[in-house]
Coordinates of C-alpha atoms in Angstrom, one line a residue:
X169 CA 101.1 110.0 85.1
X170 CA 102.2 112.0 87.8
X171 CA 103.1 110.3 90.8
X172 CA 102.0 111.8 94.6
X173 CA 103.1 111.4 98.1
X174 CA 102.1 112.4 101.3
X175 CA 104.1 113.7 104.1
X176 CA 102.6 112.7 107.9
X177 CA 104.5 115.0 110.4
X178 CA 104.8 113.4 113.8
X179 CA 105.6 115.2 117.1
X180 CA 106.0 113.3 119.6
X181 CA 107.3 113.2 123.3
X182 CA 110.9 111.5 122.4
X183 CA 111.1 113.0 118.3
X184 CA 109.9 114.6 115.6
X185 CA 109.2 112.3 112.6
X186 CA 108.2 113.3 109.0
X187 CA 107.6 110.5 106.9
X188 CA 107.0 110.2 103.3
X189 CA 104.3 107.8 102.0
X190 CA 103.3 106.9 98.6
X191 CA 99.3 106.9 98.1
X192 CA 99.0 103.2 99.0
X193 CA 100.6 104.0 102.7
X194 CA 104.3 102.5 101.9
X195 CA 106.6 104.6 103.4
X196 CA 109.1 105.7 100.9
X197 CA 111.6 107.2 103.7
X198 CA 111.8 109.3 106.8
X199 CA 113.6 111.9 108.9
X200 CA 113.6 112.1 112.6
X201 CA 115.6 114.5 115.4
X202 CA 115.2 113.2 118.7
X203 CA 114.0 116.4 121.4
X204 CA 115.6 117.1 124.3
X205 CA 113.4 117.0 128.0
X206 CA 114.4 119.4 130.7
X207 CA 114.4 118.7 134.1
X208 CA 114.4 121.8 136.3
X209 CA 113.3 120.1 139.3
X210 CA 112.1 117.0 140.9
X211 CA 108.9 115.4 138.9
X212 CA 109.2 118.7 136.4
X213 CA 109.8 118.0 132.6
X214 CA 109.9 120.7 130.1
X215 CA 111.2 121.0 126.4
X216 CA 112.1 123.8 124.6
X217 CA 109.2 124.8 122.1
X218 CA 112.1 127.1 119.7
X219 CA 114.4 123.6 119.4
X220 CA 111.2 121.4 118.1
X221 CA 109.9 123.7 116.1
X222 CA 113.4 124.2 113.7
X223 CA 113.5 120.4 114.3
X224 CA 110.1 120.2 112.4
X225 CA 111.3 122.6 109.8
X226 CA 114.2 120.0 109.5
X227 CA 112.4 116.9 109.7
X228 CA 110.7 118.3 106.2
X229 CA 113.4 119.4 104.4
X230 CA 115.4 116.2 104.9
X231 CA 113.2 114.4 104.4
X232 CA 111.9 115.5 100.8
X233 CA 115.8 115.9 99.9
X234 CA 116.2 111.8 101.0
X235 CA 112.7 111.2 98.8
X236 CA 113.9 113.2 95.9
X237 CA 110.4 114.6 95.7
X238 CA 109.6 117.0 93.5
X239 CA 107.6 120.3 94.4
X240 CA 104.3 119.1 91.9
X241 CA 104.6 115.2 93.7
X242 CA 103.5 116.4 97.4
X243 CA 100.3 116.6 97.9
X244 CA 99.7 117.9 101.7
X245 CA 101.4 117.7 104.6
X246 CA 99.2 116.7 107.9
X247 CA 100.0 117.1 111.9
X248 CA 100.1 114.3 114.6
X249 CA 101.5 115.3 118.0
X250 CA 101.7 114.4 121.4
X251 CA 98.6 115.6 123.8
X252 CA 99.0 117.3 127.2
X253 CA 101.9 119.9 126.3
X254 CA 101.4 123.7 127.9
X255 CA 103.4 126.5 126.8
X256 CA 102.6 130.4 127.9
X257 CA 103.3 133.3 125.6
X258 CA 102.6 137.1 125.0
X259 CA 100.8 138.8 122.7
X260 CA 103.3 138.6 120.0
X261 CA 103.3 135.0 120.1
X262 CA 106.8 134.3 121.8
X263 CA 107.1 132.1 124.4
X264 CA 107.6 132.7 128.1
X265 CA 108.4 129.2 129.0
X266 CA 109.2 126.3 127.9
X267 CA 106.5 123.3 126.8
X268 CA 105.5 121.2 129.8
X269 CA 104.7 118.1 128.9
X270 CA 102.1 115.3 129.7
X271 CA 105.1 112.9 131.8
X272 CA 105.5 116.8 134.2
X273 CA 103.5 115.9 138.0
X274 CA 104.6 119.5 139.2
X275 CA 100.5 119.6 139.6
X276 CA 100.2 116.6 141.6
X277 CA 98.8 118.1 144.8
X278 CA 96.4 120.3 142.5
X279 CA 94.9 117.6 140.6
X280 CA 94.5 115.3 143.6
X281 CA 92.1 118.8 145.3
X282 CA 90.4 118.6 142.2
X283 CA 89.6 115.2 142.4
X284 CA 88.3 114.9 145.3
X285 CA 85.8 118.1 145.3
X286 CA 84.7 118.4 141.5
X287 CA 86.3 115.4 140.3
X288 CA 82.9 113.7 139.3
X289 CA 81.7 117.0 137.5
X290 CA 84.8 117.7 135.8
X291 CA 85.1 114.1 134.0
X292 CA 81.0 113.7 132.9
X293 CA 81.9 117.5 131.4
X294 CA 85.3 116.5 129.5
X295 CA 86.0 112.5 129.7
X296 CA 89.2 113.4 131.0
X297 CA 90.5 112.0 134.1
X298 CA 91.9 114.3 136.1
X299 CA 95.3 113.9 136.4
X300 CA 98.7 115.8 136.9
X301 CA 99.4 115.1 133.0
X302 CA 96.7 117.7 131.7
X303 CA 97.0 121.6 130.8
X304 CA 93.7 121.6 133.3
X305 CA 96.0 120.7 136.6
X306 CA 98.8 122.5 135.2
X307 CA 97.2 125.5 135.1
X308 CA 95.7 125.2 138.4
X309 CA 99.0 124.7 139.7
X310 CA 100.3 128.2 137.7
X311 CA 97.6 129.8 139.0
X312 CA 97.9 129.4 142.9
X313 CA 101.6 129.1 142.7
X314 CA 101.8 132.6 140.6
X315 CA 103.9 131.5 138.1
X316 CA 105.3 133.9 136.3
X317 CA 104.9 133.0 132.9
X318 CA 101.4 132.3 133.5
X319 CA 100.7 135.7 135.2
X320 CA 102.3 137.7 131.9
X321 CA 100.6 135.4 129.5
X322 CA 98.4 136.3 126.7
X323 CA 97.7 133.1 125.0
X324 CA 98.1 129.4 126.3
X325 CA 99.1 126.7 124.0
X326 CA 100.3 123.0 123.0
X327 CA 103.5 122.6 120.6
X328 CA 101.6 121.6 117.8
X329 CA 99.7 124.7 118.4
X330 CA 102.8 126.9 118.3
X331 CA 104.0 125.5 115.6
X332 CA 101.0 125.9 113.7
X333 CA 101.3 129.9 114.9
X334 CA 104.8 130.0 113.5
X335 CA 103.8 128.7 110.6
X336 CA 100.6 130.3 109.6
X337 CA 100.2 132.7 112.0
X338 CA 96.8 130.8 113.0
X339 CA 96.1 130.3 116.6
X340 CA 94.3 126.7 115.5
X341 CA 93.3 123.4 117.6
X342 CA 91.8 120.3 116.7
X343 CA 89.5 118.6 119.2
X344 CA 91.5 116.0 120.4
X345 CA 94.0 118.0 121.2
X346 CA 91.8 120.8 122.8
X347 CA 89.9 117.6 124.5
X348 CA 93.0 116.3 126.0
X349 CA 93.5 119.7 127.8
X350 CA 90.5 118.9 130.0
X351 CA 88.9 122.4 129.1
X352 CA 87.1 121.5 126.4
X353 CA 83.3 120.5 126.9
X354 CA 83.0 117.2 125.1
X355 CA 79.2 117.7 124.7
X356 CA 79.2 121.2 122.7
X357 CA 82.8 120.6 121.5
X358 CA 83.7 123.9 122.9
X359 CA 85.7 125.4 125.9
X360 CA 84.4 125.2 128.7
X361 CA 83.0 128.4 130.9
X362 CA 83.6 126.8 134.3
X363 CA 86.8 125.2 133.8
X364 CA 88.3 128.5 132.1
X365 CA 87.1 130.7 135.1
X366 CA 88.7 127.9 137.9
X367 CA 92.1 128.3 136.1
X368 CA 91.9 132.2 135.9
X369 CA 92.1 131.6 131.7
X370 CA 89.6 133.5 129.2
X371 CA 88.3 132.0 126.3
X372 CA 89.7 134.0 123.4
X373 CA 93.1 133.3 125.4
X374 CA 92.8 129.4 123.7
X375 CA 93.0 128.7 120.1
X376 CA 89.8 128.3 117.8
X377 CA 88.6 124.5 118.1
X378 CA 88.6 122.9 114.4
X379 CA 87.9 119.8 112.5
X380 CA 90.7 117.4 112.3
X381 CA 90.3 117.7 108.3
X382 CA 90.6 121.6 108.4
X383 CA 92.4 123.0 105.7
X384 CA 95.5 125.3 106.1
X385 CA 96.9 127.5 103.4
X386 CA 99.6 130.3 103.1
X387 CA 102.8 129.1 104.8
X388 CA 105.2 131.9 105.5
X389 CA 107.2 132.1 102.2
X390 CA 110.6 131.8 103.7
X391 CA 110.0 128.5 106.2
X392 CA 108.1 127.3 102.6
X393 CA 111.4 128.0 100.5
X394 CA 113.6 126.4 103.8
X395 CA 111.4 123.7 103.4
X396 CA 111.5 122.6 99.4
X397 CA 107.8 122.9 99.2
X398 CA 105.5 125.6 97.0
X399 CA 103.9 128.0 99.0
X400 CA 100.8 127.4 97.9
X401 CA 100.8 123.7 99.2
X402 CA 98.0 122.8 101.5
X403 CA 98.6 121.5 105.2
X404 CA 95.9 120.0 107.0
X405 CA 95.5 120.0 110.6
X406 CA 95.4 116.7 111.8
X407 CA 94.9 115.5 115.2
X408 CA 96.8 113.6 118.0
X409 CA 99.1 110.9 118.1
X410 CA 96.9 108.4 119.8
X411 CA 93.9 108.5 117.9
X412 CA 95.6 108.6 114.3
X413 CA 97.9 105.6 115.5
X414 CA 94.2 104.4 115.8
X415 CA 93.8 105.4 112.4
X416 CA 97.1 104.3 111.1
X417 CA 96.6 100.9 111.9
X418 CA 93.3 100.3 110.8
X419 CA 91.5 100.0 114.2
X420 CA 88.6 102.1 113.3
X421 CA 85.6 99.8 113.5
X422 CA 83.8 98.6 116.4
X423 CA 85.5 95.7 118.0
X424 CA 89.2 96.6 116.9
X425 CA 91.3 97.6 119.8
X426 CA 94.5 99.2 119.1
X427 CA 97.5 98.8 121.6
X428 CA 100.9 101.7 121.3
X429 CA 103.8 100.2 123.7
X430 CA 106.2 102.5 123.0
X431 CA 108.5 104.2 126.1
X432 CA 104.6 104.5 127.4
X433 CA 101.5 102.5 126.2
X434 CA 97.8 103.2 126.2
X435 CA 94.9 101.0 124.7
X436 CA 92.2 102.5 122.5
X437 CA 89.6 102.3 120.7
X438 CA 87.1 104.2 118.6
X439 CA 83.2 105.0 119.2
X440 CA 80.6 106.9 118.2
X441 CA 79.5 110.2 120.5
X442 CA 80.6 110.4 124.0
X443 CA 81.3 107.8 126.2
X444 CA 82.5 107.5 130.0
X445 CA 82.1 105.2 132.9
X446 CA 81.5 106.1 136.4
X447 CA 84.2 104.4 137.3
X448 CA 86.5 107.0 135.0
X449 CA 89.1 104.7 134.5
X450 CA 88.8 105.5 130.7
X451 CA 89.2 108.7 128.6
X452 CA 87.0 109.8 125.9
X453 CA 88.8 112.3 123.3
X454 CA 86.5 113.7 120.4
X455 CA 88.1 113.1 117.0
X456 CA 85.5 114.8 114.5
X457 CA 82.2 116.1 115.1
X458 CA 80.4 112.4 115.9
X459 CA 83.7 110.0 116.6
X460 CA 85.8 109.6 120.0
X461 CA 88.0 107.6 120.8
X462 CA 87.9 105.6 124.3
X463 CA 91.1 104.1 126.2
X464 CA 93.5 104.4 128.8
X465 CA 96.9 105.3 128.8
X466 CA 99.6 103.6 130.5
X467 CA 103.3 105.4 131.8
X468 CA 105.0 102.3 131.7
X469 CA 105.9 100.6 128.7
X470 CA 109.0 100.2 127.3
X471 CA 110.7 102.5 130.1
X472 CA 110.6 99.7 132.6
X473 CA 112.4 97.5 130.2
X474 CA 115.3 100.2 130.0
X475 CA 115.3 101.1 133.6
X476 CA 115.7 96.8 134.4
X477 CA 118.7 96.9 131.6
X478 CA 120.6 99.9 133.0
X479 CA 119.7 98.4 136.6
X480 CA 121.6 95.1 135.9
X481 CA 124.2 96.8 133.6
X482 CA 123.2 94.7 130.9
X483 CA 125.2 95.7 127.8
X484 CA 123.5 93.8 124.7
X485 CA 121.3 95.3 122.9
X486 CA 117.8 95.8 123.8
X487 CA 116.7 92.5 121.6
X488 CA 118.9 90.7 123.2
X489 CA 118.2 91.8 126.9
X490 CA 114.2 91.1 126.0
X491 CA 115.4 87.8 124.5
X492 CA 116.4 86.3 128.1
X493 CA 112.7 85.8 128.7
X494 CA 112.6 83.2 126.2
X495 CA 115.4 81.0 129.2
X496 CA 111.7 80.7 131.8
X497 CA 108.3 80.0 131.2
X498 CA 105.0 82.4 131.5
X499 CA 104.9 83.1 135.1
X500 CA 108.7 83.7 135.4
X501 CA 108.1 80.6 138.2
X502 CA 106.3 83.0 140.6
X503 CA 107.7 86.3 140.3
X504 CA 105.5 89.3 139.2
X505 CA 106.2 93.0 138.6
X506 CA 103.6 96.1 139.2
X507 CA 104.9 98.2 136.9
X508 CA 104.4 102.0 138.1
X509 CA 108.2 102.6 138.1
X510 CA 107.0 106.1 136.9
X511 CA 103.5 106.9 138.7
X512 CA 100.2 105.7 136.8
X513 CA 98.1 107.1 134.3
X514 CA 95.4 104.4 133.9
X515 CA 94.1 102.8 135.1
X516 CA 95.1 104.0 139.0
X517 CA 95.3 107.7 137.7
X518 CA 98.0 108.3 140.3
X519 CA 101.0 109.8 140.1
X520 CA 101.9 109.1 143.1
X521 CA 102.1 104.7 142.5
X522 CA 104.9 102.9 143.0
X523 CA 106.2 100.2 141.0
X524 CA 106.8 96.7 143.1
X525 CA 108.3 93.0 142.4
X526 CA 106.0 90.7 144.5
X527 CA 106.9 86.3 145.0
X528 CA 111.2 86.9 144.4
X529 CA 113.0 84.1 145.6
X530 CA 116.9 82.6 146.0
X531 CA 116.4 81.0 142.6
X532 CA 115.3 83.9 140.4
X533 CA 117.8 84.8 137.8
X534 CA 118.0 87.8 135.3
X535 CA 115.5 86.0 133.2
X536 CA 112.7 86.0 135.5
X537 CA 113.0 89.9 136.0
X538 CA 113.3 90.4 132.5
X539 CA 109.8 87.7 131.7
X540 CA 108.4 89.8 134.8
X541 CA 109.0 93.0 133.5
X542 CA 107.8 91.7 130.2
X543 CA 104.8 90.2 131.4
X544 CA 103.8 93.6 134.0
X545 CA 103.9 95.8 131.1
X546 CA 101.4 93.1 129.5
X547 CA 98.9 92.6 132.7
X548 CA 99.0 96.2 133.1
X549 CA 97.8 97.6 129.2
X550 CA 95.0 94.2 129.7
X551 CA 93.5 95.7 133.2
X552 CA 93.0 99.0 131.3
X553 CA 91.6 96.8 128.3
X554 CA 89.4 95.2 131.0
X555 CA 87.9 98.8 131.4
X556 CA 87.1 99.5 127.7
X557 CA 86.2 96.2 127.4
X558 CA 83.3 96.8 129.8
X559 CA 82.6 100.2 128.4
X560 CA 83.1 98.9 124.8
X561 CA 82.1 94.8 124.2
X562 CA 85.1 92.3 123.4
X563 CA 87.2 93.0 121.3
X564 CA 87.4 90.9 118.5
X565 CA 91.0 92.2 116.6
X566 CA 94.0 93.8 118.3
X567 CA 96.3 95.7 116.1
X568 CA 99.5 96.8 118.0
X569 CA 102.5 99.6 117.0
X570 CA 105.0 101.2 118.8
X571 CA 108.7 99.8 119.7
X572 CA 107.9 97.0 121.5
X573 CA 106.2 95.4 118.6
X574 CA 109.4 95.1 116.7
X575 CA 109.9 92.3 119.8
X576 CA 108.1 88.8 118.7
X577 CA 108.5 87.3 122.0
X578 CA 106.4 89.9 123.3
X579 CA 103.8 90.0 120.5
X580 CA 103.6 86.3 121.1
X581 CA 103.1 87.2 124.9
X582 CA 100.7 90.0 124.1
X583 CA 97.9 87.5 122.2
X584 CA 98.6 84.8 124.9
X585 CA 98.0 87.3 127.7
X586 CA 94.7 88.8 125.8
X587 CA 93.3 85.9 124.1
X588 CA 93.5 87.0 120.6
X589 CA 94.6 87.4 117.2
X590 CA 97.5 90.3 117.1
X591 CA 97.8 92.2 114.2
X592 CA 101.1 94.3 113.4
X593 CA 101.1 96.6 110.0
X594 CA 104.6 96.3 108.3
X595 CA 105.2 100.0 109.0
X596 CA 105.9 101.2 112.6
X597 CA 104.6 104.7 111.6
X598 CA 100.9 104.2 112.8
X599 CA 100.4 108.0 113.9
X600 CA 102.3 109.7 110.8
X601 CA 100.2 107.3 108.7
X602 CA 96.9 108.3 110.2
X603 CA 97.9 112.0 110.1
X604 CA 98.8 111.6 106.0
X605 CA 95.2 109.8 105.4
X606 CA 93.8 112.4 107.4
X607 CA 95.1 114.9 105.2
X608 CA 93.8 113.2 101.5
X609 CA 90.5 112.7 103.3
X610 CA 90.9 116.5 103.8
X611 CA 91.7 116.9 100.4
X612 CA 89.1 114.5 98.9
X613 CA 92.3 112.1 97.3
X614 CA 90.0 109.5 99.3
X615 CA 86.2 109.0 99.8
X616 CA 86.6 108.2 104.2
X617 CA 88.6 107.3 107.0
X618 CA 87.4 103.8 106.7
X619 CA 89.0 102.9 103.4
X620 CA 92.4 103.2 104.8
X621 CA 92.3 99.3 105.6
X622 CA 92.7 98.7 102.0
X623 CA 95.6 100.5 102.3
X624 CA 97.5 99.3 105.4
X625 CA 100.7 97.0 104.3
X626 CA 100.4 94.3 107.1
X627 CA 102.1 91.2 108.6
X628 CA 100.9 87.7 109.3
X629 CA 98.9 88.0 112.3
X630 CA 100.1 86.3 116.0
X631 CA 97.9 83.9 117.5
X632 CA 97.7 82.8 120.9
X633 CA 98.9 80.3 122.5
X634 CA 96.0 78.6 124.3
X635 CA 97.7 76.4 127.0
X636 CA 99.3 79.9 127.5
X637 CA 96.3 82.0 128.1
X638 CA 94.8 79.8 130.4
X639 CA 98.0 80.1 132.2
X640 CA 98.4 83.9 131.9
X641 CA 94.2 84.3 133.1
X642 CA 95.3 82.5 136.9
X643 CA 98.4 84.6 136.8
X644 CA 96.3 87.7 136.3
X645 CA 94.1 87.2 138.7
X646 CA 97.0 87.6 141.1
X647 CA 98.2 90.4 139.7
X648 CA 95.2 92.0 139.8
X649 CA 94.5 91.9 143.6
X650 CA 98.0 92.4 144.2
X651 CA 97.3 96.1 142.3
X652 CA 94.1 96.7 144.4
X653 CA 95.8 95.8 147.2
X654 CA 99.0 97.7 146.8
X655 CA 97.5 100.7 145.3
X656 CA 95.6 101.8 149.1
X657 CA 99.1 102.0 150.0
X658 CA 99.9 104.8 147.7

């Protein structure tokens, strides 16, 4: 009997990923090359569209080489990536600047205008808050700036969509990723007329909006022979990284919340239609045709952990610096860290926050900062769940990926902080996962999205300490009207 694997390509903000799976979801191995961000100016971060592209290229052929796969054993190859990413280029498809990417706030002072004067109108139209992170606000700011890239543009794009155009010579978008530009109506599922003519950009200037599950045949022969692969093997579109980490994980059914605290975080989970709040401290992204996805997305995860260790010039590893928590108890005896080290994303939606330790005294040590920093991340990702939770019910199972779930002190503060059950799949490839199965739904290997939780390797789940969570609830309800307070100040 033949034997057949899956490849889930990842692009993300920090890597590209392609990881090989068998048909039960065990990864079999993987290749990554870590991308390099640009920083031109103050708040600007770019990366260089050419460099991830070959690393893609690369990311497949090592990988297949490390599986031993042969050409008849691959079934498809399917796309996750990273949303918010802009790249201008001409008419024969080269770019004219690099990829700006969803951490850039060179739009700040646009995005704040638009939020004030249509801000209302925009988000009932898209679900998107309005924010410096979306094409939307940069392309405001290219506009009235005159940008020159943008004024010699032909076509406007995201890195998954230029790699897709290198590849197939398809100018191709799925609808999460054309929702998370902010231009795409979420109610026909199609650009938007206004939003195009208030950033100067014309409709056939965007790619074709298709369904995650779309098909995509014909790679160019010579990336296909670079690759290992036939040429005839089918790719499928995909979607982005946050909803098929969803996916991945298994948190695809009403009730299951699915947290990523990787460098960043967010908290999601899935619905039917279109859903927003008045309040719009949630986003709604379409996935297919009748699911979204619902969440908020956080700009400080992980990266205030690493910003605390190079502060004190800690030189363990990063398990040991997160173990000094373990030396004070939940609270860290009174000190408590806001943690918008790097602006906010939800649920402040300003880029302009500033992160803040509040209650330090002569006896705090390098253990309390750590637990603090620990602990901030933590309040912070369950304020945003707060906000679904309003917009969505209770949850009733959390399933968590990303880096910082490799750390079981903070999976055991994570359930203690949120009440609940923690659930953590062996594999910390959530989004690459979700991108495969999105692929052999494409390709009818498997009858729905649903049954990938038979097919999901994972560990024991974390339960909360109870004496804990009452203690963490008082403690949050200090944090949270220190953030109210604190954010007037921004």
């Amino acid at each position: 009997m033949l034997n057949e694997f899956v490849i889930g390509l990842d692009i993300g903000t920090t890597s590209v990923k392609a990881v090989v799976f068998d048909m039960s979801g065990k990864v079999i191995t993987e290749s990554e090359e870590h991308i390099t961000s640009l920083y031109p100016q103050q708040g600007w971060v770019e990366q260089d569209p050419f460099e991830i592209e070959q690393f893609a290229v690369k990311a497949v052929r090592d990988v297949i080489k490390k599986a031993n796969l042969k050409k008849n054993e691959l079934v498809t190859i399917s796309f996750s990536s990273a949303m918010h990413s802009l790249i201008c280029i001409d008419e024969e498809y080269q770019p004219l600047s690099n990829a700006i990417i969803w951490a850039d706030g060179r739009s700040t002072e646009q995005a704040e205008k638009l939020k004030q004067n249509d801000g209302t109108n925009v988000f009932q139209k898209t679900g998107v808050p309005i924010h410096p992170m979306t094409p939307l606000s940069k392309l405001l700011w290219m506009k009235e700036s005159g940008y020159e890239p943008y004024e010699k543009a032909t076509y406007f794009i995201s890195i998954k969509e230029y790699i897709l155009l290198k590849w197939f010579n398809k100018r191709i978008v799925d609808y999460s990723m054309a929702a998370a530009t902010g231009l795409m109506n979420a109610h026909t599922l199609d650009w938007d007329h206004e939003l195009l003519e208030m950033t100067g950009v014309r409709k056939e200037q965007l790619s074709d909006v298709a369904s995650p599950t779309k098909v995509l045949h014909g790679i160019k022969k010579e990336l296909a022979e670079e690759m290992g692969i036939t040429e005839d093997l089918p790719f499928v579109l995909g979607s982005a990284d946050g909803q098929l980490a969803n996916l991945g994980i298994g948190a695809i059914s009403p009730g299951e919340v699915a947290i990523t605290a990787g460098t960043s975080g967010a908290i999601r989970q899935f619905t039917k239609g279109f859903s927003i709040t008045d309040e719009r401290e949630t986003f709604c992204y379409a996935f297919t045709e009748v699911d979204s996805i619902i969440g908020g997305p956080t700009n400080n995860g992980g990266i205030a952990l690493q910003w605390l260790k190079e502060l004190l010039n800690y030189e363990g590893s990063f398990d040991e610096f997160t173990k000094e928590a373990e030396k004070t108890a939940p609270g860290a005896e009174g000190l408590l860290f806001l943690p918008y080290i790097n602006g906010e994303r939800a649920p402040l939606w300003n880029q302009q926050a500033k992160g803040n330790f509040f209650g330090m005294n002569i006896t705090h040590k390098k253990e309390h900062f750590v637990r603090a920093v620990l602990e901030g991340i933590t309040f912070n990702l369950y304020q945003i769940g707060q906000s679904l939770e309003s917009q969505a019910g209770e949850p009733e199972k959390i399933f968590v990926n990303g880096g910082l779930s490799r750390s079981k002190l903070w999976l055991q503060m994570l359930a203690d902080i949120f009440g609940k059950n923690v659930y953590v799949s062996e594999s910390h490839h959530s989004a690459a996962w979700g991108a495969a199965w999105t692929g052999l739904v494409a390709l009818g290997k498997v009858p729905s999205f649903e049954k990938i939780k038979e097919n999901i390797p994972m560990s024991p789940p974390i339960t909360p300490n109870e004496n804990n969570h009452k203690t963490y609830l008082e403690i949050y309800k200090k944090y949270e009207s220190l953030a109210k307070d604190i954010a007037r100040h921004f």
